[in-house]
Amino acid sequence: GLSDTAGGAFLTIQKAMTVAFVDYDLGGFGLTVQVRAGTYAEVVSVNGEQTGAGTISVIGDEATPSNVKVNGFSMSGCRCTISGFQILSSGAHGLVVSDGATVRQKLNEFSVTTNAHIFLIGGKLSAAGNYKITGNAAYYIIAQTRGWYDMSGVAVDHSIARSFLQQFCFLS
């Protein structure tokens, strides 16, 4: 919850994000959810806008994203920043941005994903810092129906040969 202790911290990223989005009026300020190293067998899902202007940041290990593994993020209608995670998914997509969400991502590592590393449908994603592609996927990015991605001035490390079973990028 509100303290970084064994008894005070939330057990899941999902619980922390739910509390941040439901219980707090940001009033123009930012709120940070700090995530400790570990493997989180969950898809963190946010559906709806937070109360009050401001952005919620969920931050793992920005120096070594592979220390904080998560099975994906699904962000719908919200304003947030996702940073410092190894994002992998055996179910579908690694990072989903949809329905008017505005998401910034940086210093993440996109690992093995069944479908797309990034899936955009009616949402805006911007890369606010360098990141890596370290795992195979069917697609790197799928952007559909007003899906928008800005990665201006950002370096993407894909120095290890990757296999994209369908296409690197699919736009419709």
PDB file of C-alpha atoms in Angstrom:
ATOM      1  CA  GLY A   1       0.000   0.000   0.000  1.00  0.00           C
ATOM      2  CA  LEU A   2       1.445   3.233   1.169  1.00  0.00           C
ATOM      3  CA  SER A   3       4.716   1.987   2.640  1.00  0.00           C
ATOM      4  CA  ASP A   4       7.604   0.003   1.199  1.00  0.00           C
ATOM      5  CA  THR A   5       7.558  -2.759   3.811  1.00  0.00           C
ATOM      6  CA  ALA A   6       6.612  -6.440   3.759  1.00  0.00           C
ATOM      7  CA  GLY A   7       3.341  -5.661   5.529  1.00  0.00           C
ATOM      8  CA  GLY A   8       2.627  -2.353   3.803  1.00  0.00           C
ATOM      9  CA  ALA A   9       3.189  -3.019   0.097  1.00  0.00           C
ATOM     10  CA  PHE A  10       0.542  -4.343  -2.306  1.00  0.00           C
ATOM     11  CA  LEU A  11       1.030  -7.959  -3.379  1.00  0.00           C
ATOM     12  CA  THR A  12       0.252  -7.317  -7.056  1.00  0.00           C
ATOM     13  CA  ILE A  13       0.810  -4.528  -9.544  1.00  0.00           C
ATOM     14  CA  GLN A  14      -2.875  -4.792 -10.452  1.00  0.00           C
ATOM     15  CA  LYS A  15      -3.969  -3.986  -6.891  1.00  0.00           C
ATOM     16  CA  ALA A  16      -1.678  -0.952  -6.739  1.00  0.00           C
ATOM     17  CA  MET A  17      -2.960   0.335 -10.096  1.00  0.00           C
ATOM     18  CA  THR A  18      -6.602  -0.250  -9.134  1.00  0.00           C
ATOM     19  CA  VAL A  19      -6.152   1.738  -5.918  1.00  0.00           C
ATOM     20  CA  ALA A  20      -4.284   4.505  -7.779  1.00  0.00           C
ATOM     21  CA  PHE A  21      -6.991   4.833 -10.425  1.00  0.00           C
ATOM     22  CA  VAL A  22     -10.053   4.401  -8.206  1.00  0.00           C
ATOM     23  CA  ASP A  23      -9.187   5.826  -4.785  1.00  0.00           C
ATOM     24  CA  TYR A  24      -7.208   8.981  -5.573  1.00  0.00           C
ATOM     25  CA  ASP A  25      -8.037  12.344  -7.133  1.00  0.00           C
ATOM     26  CA  LEU A  26      -4.726  13.406  -8.661  1.00  0.00           C
ATOM     27  CA  GLY A  27      -5.698  17.074  -8.707  1.00  0.00           C
ATOM     28  CA  GLY A  28      -3.074  17.842 -11.358  1.00  0.00           C
ATOM     29  CA  PHE A  29      -0.271  15.944  -9.618  1.00  0.00           C
ATOM     30  CA  GLY A  30       1.494  12.737 -10.588  1.00  0.00           C
ATOM     31  CA  LEU A  31       1.333   9.460  -8.679  1.00  0.00           C
ATOM     32  CA  THR A  32       4.084   6.804  -8.839  1.00  0.00           C
ATOM     33  CA  VAL A  33       3.658   3.073  -8.318  1.00  0.00           C
ATOM     34  CA  GLN A  34       7.138   1.659  -7.641  1.00  0.00           C
ATOM     35  CA  VAL A  35       7.462  -2.071  -8.401  1.00  0.00           C
ATOM     36  CA  ARG A  36      10.161  -4.225  -6.800  1.00  0.00           C
ATOM     37  CA  ALA A  37      12.146  -6.889  -8.663  1.00  0.00           C
ATOM     38  CA  GLY A  38      10.256 -10.108  -9.286  1.00  0.00           C
ATOM     39  CA  THR A  39       8.096 -12.039 -11.716  1.00  0.00           C
ATOM     40  CA  TYR A  40       4.490 -10.883 -11.843  1.00  0.00           C
ATOM     41  CA  ALA A  41       2.282 -13.488 -13.520  1.00  0.00           C
ATOM     42  CA  GLU A  42      -0.431 -10.970 -14.315  1.00  0.00           C
ATOM     43  CA  VAL A  43      -1.627  -8.759 -17.112  1.00  0.00           C
ATOM     44  CA  VAL A  44      -1.983  -5.332 -15.535  1.00  0.00           C
ATOM     45  CA  SER A  45      -5.259  -3.941 -16.825  1.00  0.00           C
ATOM     46  CA  VAL A  46      -6.606  -0.408 -16.465  1.00  0.00           C
ATOM     47  CA  ASN A  47      -9.972   0.475 -17.943  1.00  0.00           C
ATOM     48  CA  GLY A  48     -10.963   4.115 -17.577  1.00  0.00           C
ATOM     49  CA  GLU A  49      -9.588   7.518 -16.816  1.00  0.00           C
ATOM     50  CA  GLN A  50      -8.156   8.421 -13.441  1.00  0.00           C
ATOM     51  CA  THR A  51      -9.791  11.164 -11.384  1.00  0.00           C
ATOM     52  CA  GLY A  52      -8.222  14.592 -11.748  1.00  0.00           C
ATOM     53  CA  ALA A  53      -5.623  15.812 -14.205  1.00  0.00           C
ATOM     54  CA  GLY A  54      -2.283  14.129 -13.715  1.00  0.00           C
ATOM     55  CA  THR A  55      -0.421  11.016 -14.759  1.00  0.00           C
ATOM     56  CA  ILE A  56       0.134   7.726 -12.987  1.00  0.00           C
ATOM     57  CA  SER A  57       3.612   6.242 -13.479  1.00  0.00           C
ATOM     58  CA  VAL A  58       4.305   2.555 -12.891  1.00  0.00           C
ATOM     59  CA  ILE A  59       8.047   2.037 -12.608  1.00  0.00           C
ATOM     60  CA  GLY A  60      10.053  -1.174 -12.338  1.00  0.00           C
ATOM     61  CA  ASP A  61      13.848  -1.376 -12.616  1.00  0.00           C
ATOM     62  CA  GLU A  62      14.900   1.198 -15.212  1.00  0.00           C
ATOM     63  CA  ALA A  63      18.565   0.112 -15.086  1.00  0.00           C
ATOM     64  CA  THR A  64      17.818  -3.616 -15.555  1.00  0.00           C
ATOM     65  CA  PRO A  65      14.234  -4.148 -16.799  1.00  0.00           C
ATOM     66  CA  SER A  66      14.699  -7.946 -16.873  1.00  0.00           C
ATOM     67  CA  ASN A  67      14.609  -7.836 -13.050  1.00  0.00           C
ATOM     68  CA  VAL A  68      10.876  -6.987 -13.182  1.00  0.00           C
ATOM     69  CA  LYS A  69       8.949  -9.364 -15.435  1.00  0.00           C
ATOM     70  CA  VAL A  70       5.250  -8.825 -16.149  1.00  0.00           C
ATOM     71  CA  ASN A  71       2.880 -10.725 -18.452  1.00  0.00           C
ATOM     72  CA  GLY A  72       1.677  -7.554 -20.110  1.00  0.00           C
ATOM     73  CA  PHE A  73      -0.152  -4.264 -19.746  1.00  0.00           C
ATOM     74  CA  SER A  74      -3.598  -3.411 -21.110  1.00  0.00           C
ATOM     75  CA  MET A  75      -4.269   0.316 -20.817  1.00  0.00           C
ATOM     76  CA  SER A  76      -7.659   1.693 -21.859  1.00  0.00           C
ATOM     77  CA  GLY A  77      -8.803   5.303 -21.552  1.00  0.00           C
ATOM     78  CA  CYS A  78      -6.089   6.355 -19.077  1.00  0.00           C
ATOM     79  CA  ARG A  79      -2.994   8.590 -18.840  1.00  0.00           C
ATOM     80  CA  CYS A  80       0.086   6.774 -17.583  1.00  0.00           C
ATOM     81  CA  THR A  81       3.784   6.029 -17.962  1.00  0.00           C
ATOM     82  CA  ILE A  82       5.212   2.490 -17.987  1.00  0.00           C
ATOM     83  CA  SER A  83       8.944   2.185 -17.418  1.00  0.00           C
ATOM     84  CA  GLY A  84      11.545  -0.403 -16.428  1.00  0.00           C
ATOM     85  CA  PHE A  85       9.794  -3.721 -17.164  1.00  0.00           C
ATOM     86  CA  GLN A  86      10.507  -6.847 -19.130  1.00  0.00           C
ATOM     87  CA  ILE A  87       7.182  -7.291 -20.918  1.00  0.00           C
ATOM     88  CA  LEU A  88       6.292 -10.770 -22.131  1.00  0.00           C
ATOM     89  CA  SER A  89       3.033 -12.499 -22.915  1.00  0.00           C
ATOM     90  CA  SER A  90       2.020 -16.061 -23.611  1.00  0.00           C
ATOM     91  CA  GLY A  91      -1.612 -15.050 -24.086  1.00  0.00           C
ATOM     92  CA  ALA A  92      -1.791 -12.277 -26.657  1.00  0.00           C
ATOM     93  CA  HIS A  93      -0.051  -8.904 -26.757  1.00  0.00           C
ATOM     94  CA  GLY A  94       2.637  -7.404 -24.528  1.00  0.00           C
ATOM     95  CA  LEU A  95       1.449  -3.782 -24.323  1.00  0.00           C
ATOM     96  CA  VAL A  96      -2.082  -2.830 -25.374  1.00  0.00           C
ATOM     97  CA  VAL A  97      -3.080   0.846 -25.608  1.00  0.00           C
ATOM     98  CA  SER A  98      -6.724   1.432 -26.523  1.00  0.00           C
ATOM     99  CA  ASP A  99      -9.856   3.567 -26.333  1.00  0.00           C
ATOM    100  CA  GLY A 100      -8.318   7.006 -25.970  1.00  0.00           C
ATOM    101  CA  ALA A 101      -5.503   6.027 -23.591  1.00  0.00           C
ATOM    102  CA  THR A 102      -2.348   8.148 -23.690  1.00  0.00           C
ATOM    103  CA  VAL A 103       0.652   6.106 -22.565  1.00  0.00           C
ATOM    104  CA  ARG A 104       4.366   6.866 -22.429  1.00  0.00           C
ATOM    105  CA  GLN A 105       6.809   3.975 -22.353  1.00  0.00           C
ATOM    106  CA  LYS A 106      10.546   3.996 -21.803  1.00  0.00           C
ATOM    107  CA  LEU A 107      13.408   1.784 -20.722  1.00  0.00           C
ATOM    108  CA  ASN A 108      11.336  -1.372 -21.200  1.00  0.00           C
ATOM    109  CA  GLU A 109      12.412  -4.674 -22.691  1.00  0.00           C
ATOM    110  CA  PHE A 110       9.980  -6.475 -25.000  1.00  0.00           C
ATOM    111  CA  SER A 111      10.555 -10.209 -24.602  1.00  0.00           C
ATOM    112  CA  VAL A 112       8.841 -13.267 -26.120  1.00  0.00           C
ATOM    113  CA  THR A 113       5.212 -12.528 -26.964  1.00  0.00           C
ATOM    114  CA  THR A 114       2.628 -14.734 -28.678  1.00  0.00           C
ATOM    115  CA  ASN A 115       1.110 -12.036 -30.882  1.00  0.00           C
ATOM    116  CA  ALA A 116       2.365  -8.403 -30.914  1.00  0.00           C
ATOM    117  CA  HIS A 117       4.814  -6.681 -28.622  1.00  0.00           C
ATOM    118  CA  ILE A 118       2.687  -3.521 -29.002  1.00  0.00           C
ATOM    119  CA  PHE A 119      -0.997  -3.379 -30.006  1.00  0.00           C
ATOM    120  CA  LEU A 120      -2.660   0.004 -30.546  1.00  0.00           C
ATOM    121  CA  ILE A 121      -6.352   0.491 -31.221  1.00  0.00           C
ATOM    122  CA  GLY A 122      -7.677   4.003 -30.693  1.00  0.00           C
ATOM    123  CA  GLY A 123      -4.867   4.818 -28.260  1.00  0.00           C
ATOM    124  CA  LYS A 124      -1.702   6.921 -28.286  1.00  0.00           C
ATOM    125  CA  LEU A 125       1.684   5.560 -27.280  1.00  0.00           C
ATOM    126  CA  SER A 126       4.887   7.544 -27.166  1.00  0.00           C
ATOM    127  CA  ALA A 127       8.384   6.313 -26.492  1.00  0.00           C
ATOM    128  CA  ALA A 128       9.916   8.700 -23.976  1.00  0.00           C
ATOM    129  CA  GLY A 129      13.240   6.875 -23.786  1.00  0.00           C
ATOM    130  CA  ASN A 130      15.285   4.114 -25.358  1.00  0.00           C
ATOM    131  CA  TYR A 131      14.152   0.501 -25.081  1.00  0.00           C
ATOM    132  CA  LYS A 132      15.007  -3.044 -26.225  1.00  0.00           C
ATOM    133  CA  ILE A 133      13.428  -5.840 -28.235  1.00  0.00           C
ATOM    134  CA  THR A 134      14.853  -9.109 -26.896  1.00  0.00           C
ATOM    135  CA  GLY A 135      12.202 -11.681 -27.777  1.00  0.00           C
ATOM    136  CA  ASN A 136      10.377 -13.064 -30.790  1.00  0.00           C
ATOM    137  CA  ALA A 137       6.757 -12.270 -31.619  1.00  0.00           C
ATOM    138  CA  ALA A 138       4.320 -12.587 -34.488  1.00  0.00           C
ATOM    139  CA  TYR A 139       4.457  -8.778 -34.886  1.00  0.00           C
ATOM    140  CA  TYR A 140       6.467  -6.025 -33.300  1.00  0.00           C
ATOM    141  CA  ILE A 141       3.584  -3.548 -33.591  1.00  0.00           C
ATOM    142  CA  ILE A 142      -0.032  -3.618 -34.736  1.00  0.00           C
ATOM    143  CA  ALA A 143      -1.789  -0.245 -35.074  1.00  0.00           C
ATOM    144  CA  GLN A 144      -5.461  -0.166 -35.961  1.00  0.00           C
ATOM    145  CA  THR A 145      -8.326   2.353 -35.961  1.00  0.00           C
ATOM    146  CA  ARG A 146      -6.594   5.559 -34.872  1.00  0.00           C
ATOM    147  CA  GLY A 147      -3.744   3.739 -33.126  1.00  0.00           C
ATOM    148  CA  TRP A 148      -0.802   6.145 -32.895  1.00  0.00           C
ATOM    149  CA  TYR A 149       2.856   5.616 -31.942  1.00  0.00           C
ATOM    150  CA  ASP A 150       5.527   8.318 -31.680  1.00  0.00           C
ATOM    151  CA  MET A 151       9.079   7.071 -31.257  1.00  0.00           C
ATOM    152  CA  SER A 152      10.862  10.210 -32.480  1.00  0.00           C
ATOM    153  CA  GLY A 153      14.453  10.493 -31.337  1.00  0.00           C
ATOM    154  CA  VAL A 154      14.432   7.155 -29.513  1.00  0.00           C
ATOM    155  CA  ALA A 155      16.918   4.327 -29.993  1.00  0.00           C
ATOM    156  CA  VAL A 156      15.536   0.791 -30.119  1.00  0.00           C
ATOM    157  CA  ASP A 157      18.112  -1.895 -29.345  1.00  0.00           C
ATOM    158  CA  HIS A 158      17.321  -4.948 -31.454  1.00  0.00           C
ATOM    159  CA  SER A 159      20.935  -6.032 -31.848  1.00  0.00           C
ATOM    160  CA  ILE A 160      20.056  -9.686 -31.267  1.00  0.00           C
ATOM    161  CA  ALA A 161      18.407 -11.201 -34.336  1.00  0.00           C
ATOM    162  CA  ARG A 162      14.636 -11.425 -33.743  1.00  0.00           C
ATOM    163  CA  SER A 163      12.022 -13.397 -35.598  1.00  0.00           C
ATOM    164  CA  PHE A 164       8.663 -11.820 -36.391  1.00  0.00           C
ATOM    165  CA  LEU A 165       6.493 -14.677 -37.653  1.00  0.00           C
ATOM    166  CA  GLN A 166       4.017 -12.467 -39.524  1.00  0.00           C
ATOM    167  CA  GLN A 167       5.351  -8.935 -40.019  1.00  0.00           C
ATOM    168  CA  PHE A 168       7.430  -6.401 -38.168  1.00  0.00           C
ATOM    169  CA  CYS A 169       4.664  -3.786 -38.436  1.00  0.00           C
ATOM    170  CA  PHE A 170       0.988  -4.103 -39.366  1.00  0.00           C
ATOM    171  CA  LEU A 171      -1.116  -0.961 -39.901  1.00  0.00           C
ATOM    172  CA  SER A 172      -4.796  -0.839 -40.745  1.00  0.00           C
TER     173      SER A 172
END
